Coordinates of C-alpha atoms and ligand atoms in Angstrom, one line a residue:
M174 CA -1.9 22.8 -7.2
A175 CA -5.6 22.6 -7.1
D176 CA -7.2 19.0 -6.7
K177 CA -9.9 17.9 -9.1
I178 CA -13.2 17.3 -7.1
R179 CA -16.2 15.2 -8.5
V180 CA -19.6 15.9 -7.1
L181 CA -21.0 13.0 -5.2
L182 CA -23.9 14.7 -3.6
S183 CA -25.1 18.3 -4.6
E184 CA -25.7 20.9 -2.1
E185 CA -29.5 20.7 -2.9
E186 CA -29.6 16.7 -2.4
V187 CA -27.8 17.2 1.0
N188 CA -30.0 20.0 2.1
H189 CA -33.0 18.3 1.2
R190 CA -32.0 15.1 2.9
I191 CA -31.1 17.0 6.1
G192 CA -34.7 18.5 6.1
E193 CA -36.1 14.8 6.0
I194 CA -33.8 13.6 8.9
A195 CA -34.7 16.8 10.9
A196 CA -38.4 15.9 10.5
Q197 CA -37.9 12.4 11.7
I198 CA -35.8 13.6 14.7
S199 CA -38.3 16.2 15.7
R200 CA -41.1 13.6 15.6
D201 CA -39.1 11.1 17.6
Y202 CA -38.2 13.6 20.2
E203 CA -41.8 15.2 20.5
G204 CA -42.2 16.5 24.0
K205 CA -38.4 16.4 24.8
A206 CA -35.4 18.6 24.4
I207 CA -32.3 17.5 22.4
H208 CA -28.8 18.1 23.7
M209 CA -26.8 18.1 20.5
I210 CA -23.2 17.4 20.7
C211 CA -21.3 18.5 17.6
I212 CA -18.0 16.5 16.9
L213 CA -15.5 19.1 15.8
K214 CA -14.4 20.0 13.3
G215 CA -16.2 17.9 10.7
G216 CA -19.5 17.9 12.3
V217 CA -20.0 21.6 12.5
F218 CA -21.7 22.4 9.0
F219 CA -24.1 19.5 9.4
T220 CA -25.0 20.4 13.0
C221 CA -25.8 23.9 12.0
E222 CA -28.0 22.9 9.1
L223 CA -29.6 20.1 11.2
A224 CA -30.3 22.4 14.3
K225 CA -31.9 25.1 12.2
R226 CA -34.5 22.7 10.9
L227 CA -35.4 20.8 14.4
T228 CA -38.7 22.0 15.9
V229 CA -38.2 20.7 19.3
P230 CA -36.0 22.6 21.8
V231 CA -32.3 22.3 21.2
S232 CA -29.1 23.0 23.3
L233 CA -25.7 22.6 21.9
D234 CA -22.2 21.6 23.0
F235 CA -19.0 20.8 21.2
M236 CA -16.4 18.3 21.6
S237 CA -13.1 17.7 19.7
V238 CA -11.6 14.4 19.4
S239 CA -8.4 13.4 17.6
S240 CA -7.5 9.8 16.4
Y241 CA -3.7 9.3 15.9
G242 CA -3.5 8.2 12.4
D243 CA -2.7 9.7 8.9
D244 CA -4.9 12.0 7.0
T245 CA -7.2 9.3 5.5
K246 CA -7.3 6.5 8.2
S247 CA -8.0 6.6 11.9
S248 CA -5.9 4.4 14.0
G249 CA -8.4 3.4 16.7
V250 CA -6.6 5.4 19.5
V251 CA -8.8 8.4 20.5
R252 CA -7.9 11.4 22.5
I253 CA -10.2 14.2 23.6
V254 CA -8.8 17.4 22.5
K255 CA -11.6 19.6 23.6
D256 CA -14.2 18.3 26.1
L257 CA -17.9 19.3 26.5
D258 CA -18.5 22.5 28.6
E259 CA -21.8 21.1 30.1
S260 CA -22.9 18.0 32.0
L261 CA -24.9 15.3 30.3
K262 CA -26.7 14.1 33.3
N263 CA -30.3 13.1 32.5
K264 CA -30.2 14.9 29.0
D265 CA -31.4 13.4 25.8
V266 CA -28.1 13.5 23.8
L267 CA -27.8 13.4 20.1
I268 CA -24.2 13.1 18.8
V269 CA -23.7 14.6 15.4
E270 CA -20.9 13.3 13.2
D271 CA -19.8 14.1 9.8
I272 CA -19.0 10.6 8.8
I273 CA -18.6 7.0 10.3
D274 CA -16.0 5.1 8.7
S275 CA -14.5 2.3 10.8
G276 CA -16.6 3.4 13.8
R277 CA -13.7 3.4 16.0
T278 CA -13.9 7.2 17.0
L279 CA -17.7 6.8 18.0
S280 CA -17.4 3.4 19.7
Y281 CA -14.9 4.9 21.9
L282 CA -16.8 8.2 22.4
I283 CA -20.1 6.6 23.1
E284 CA -18.5 4.6 25.9
V285 CA -17.0 7.8 27.5
L286 CA -20.3 9.7 27.3
R287 CA -22.4 6.9 28.7
Q288 CA -20.4 7.2 31.9
R289 CA -21.8 10.7 32.3
E290 CA -25.3 9.4 32.7
P291 CA -27.5 10.9 30.0
A292 CA -31.1 10.0 29.9
S293 CA -30.5 8.5 26.3
I294 CA -27.8 8.8 23.6
R295 CA -28.5 8.5 19.9
L296 CA -26.2 9.0 16.9
C297 CA -26.8 10.9 13.9
T298 CA -24.3 11.2 10.9
L299 CA -24.4 12.9 7.6
L300 CA -22.5 10.0 5.8
D301 CA -21.9 6.4 6.6
K302 CA -19.5 4.2 4.9
P303 CA -20.8 0.6 6.0
E304 CA -18.3 -1.3 4.0
R305 CA -15.6 0.1 6.1
R306 CA -17.0 -0.7 9.5
V307 CA -14.7 -2.4 12.0
K308 CA -16.7 -1.5 15.2
K309 CA -19.8 -3.4 14.2
Q310 CA -21.4 -2.6 17.5
V311 CA -21.9 1.1 16.6
K312 CA -25.5 1.6 16.1
V313 CA -26.4 4.7 13.9
D314 CA -29.8 6.0 14.6
Y315 CA -30.0 8.7 11.8
T316 CA -28.0 8.3 8.7
C317 CA -28.4 11.1 5.8
F318 CA -26.6 9.1 3.3
S319 CA -24.8 5.8 3.0
I320 CA -22.0 6.0 0.5
P321 CA -19.4 3.8 -1.1
D322 CA -15.9 3.4 0.1
E323 CA -14.5 6.6 -1.4
F324 CA -12.7 9.5 0.3
V325 CA -15.0 12.5 0.4
V326 CA -14.7 16.3 1.2
G327 CA -17.1 19.1 1.7
Y328 CA -19.9 20.0 4.1
G329 CA -17.2 20.0 6.9
L330 CA -15.2 17.1 5.8
D331 CA -11.6 17.7 4.9
Y332 CA -8.6 16.6 3.0
A333 CA -5.5 17.8 5.0
Q334 CA -7.7 20.6 6.5
K335 CA -8.9 21.7 3.1
Y336 CA -12.4 21.7 1.4
R337 CA -14.5 21.8 4.6
N338 CA -16.2 24.8 3.3
L339 CA -17.5 23.3 -0.1
P340 CA -21.3 23.4 0.2
Y341 CA -21.6 19.9 -1.4
I342 CA -20.0 16.5 -0.9
G343 CA -17.2 15.6 -3.4
V344 CA -14.6 13.0 -4.1
V345 CA -11.1 14.2 -4.5
E346 CA -9.5 12.8 -7.7
L347 CA -6.1 12.0 -6.8
Ligands
IMP243 P1 -13.7 6.3 12.1 O1 -13.1 6.3 13.6 O2 -12.9 5.4 11.3 O3 -15.2 6.0 12.1 O4 -13.3 7.7 11.6 C1 -14.1 8.7 11.4 C2 -13.4 10.1 11.1 O5 -12.5 9.8 10.1 C3 -14.4 11.1 10.7 O6 -14.9 11.9 11.7 C4 -13.5 11.8 9.8 O7 -13.0 12.8 10.5 C5 -12.5 10.9 9.3 N1 -13.0 10.3 7.8 C6 -13.3 9.2 7.6 N2 -13.6 9.0 6.2 C7 -13.4 10.2 5.7 C8 -13.6 10.7 4.5 O8 -14.0 10.1 3.5 N3 -13.2 12.0 4.1 C9 -12.9 12.9 5.2 N4 -12.7 12.4 6.5 C10 -13.1 11.1 6.7
MG244 MG1 -14.7 13.7 12.4

């Protein structure tokens, strides 16, 4: 049965905002190269759209982490399912996430990646649900949109692996 999906952020709004964030990041990294780390699977659409709009040199790597939990909540226990291909040593790393919710995934990941001695690490997310934060120490450097505590899909985000390919951000009306 098809779920009903309400549009929260249209494709135009999302793309416009990614353009703004890309311009800001390009300014901040002027004279440097960005090593983007895409957090699979959800971060993949945002990573591509962001990377296309950056004006500084970019390299890309991918990582997949899974948090033990149900479909809609992360448990805080994170497992690396696919690790990076390349070393982070002396690189300016930009982690690209689809959404920061409790912050548990990123709080764990940032600790792991810091040990690999990058020159810097910053965090960029398409969506943030600040009300849901458990790990308050997670500092988000670039946020496209802060949203209320609702379960969203599209632009990489899934509900039971569906709807990642929607070109907008929507709320599943359960
Ligand atoms: P955190 O560890 O609680 O910050 O969880 C982050 C991860 O939970 C994201 O990378 C998503 O995979 C998933 N997630 C959290 N909120 C949503 C949502 O509203 N829609 C889809 N996935 C979500
Ligand atoms: Mg994710």
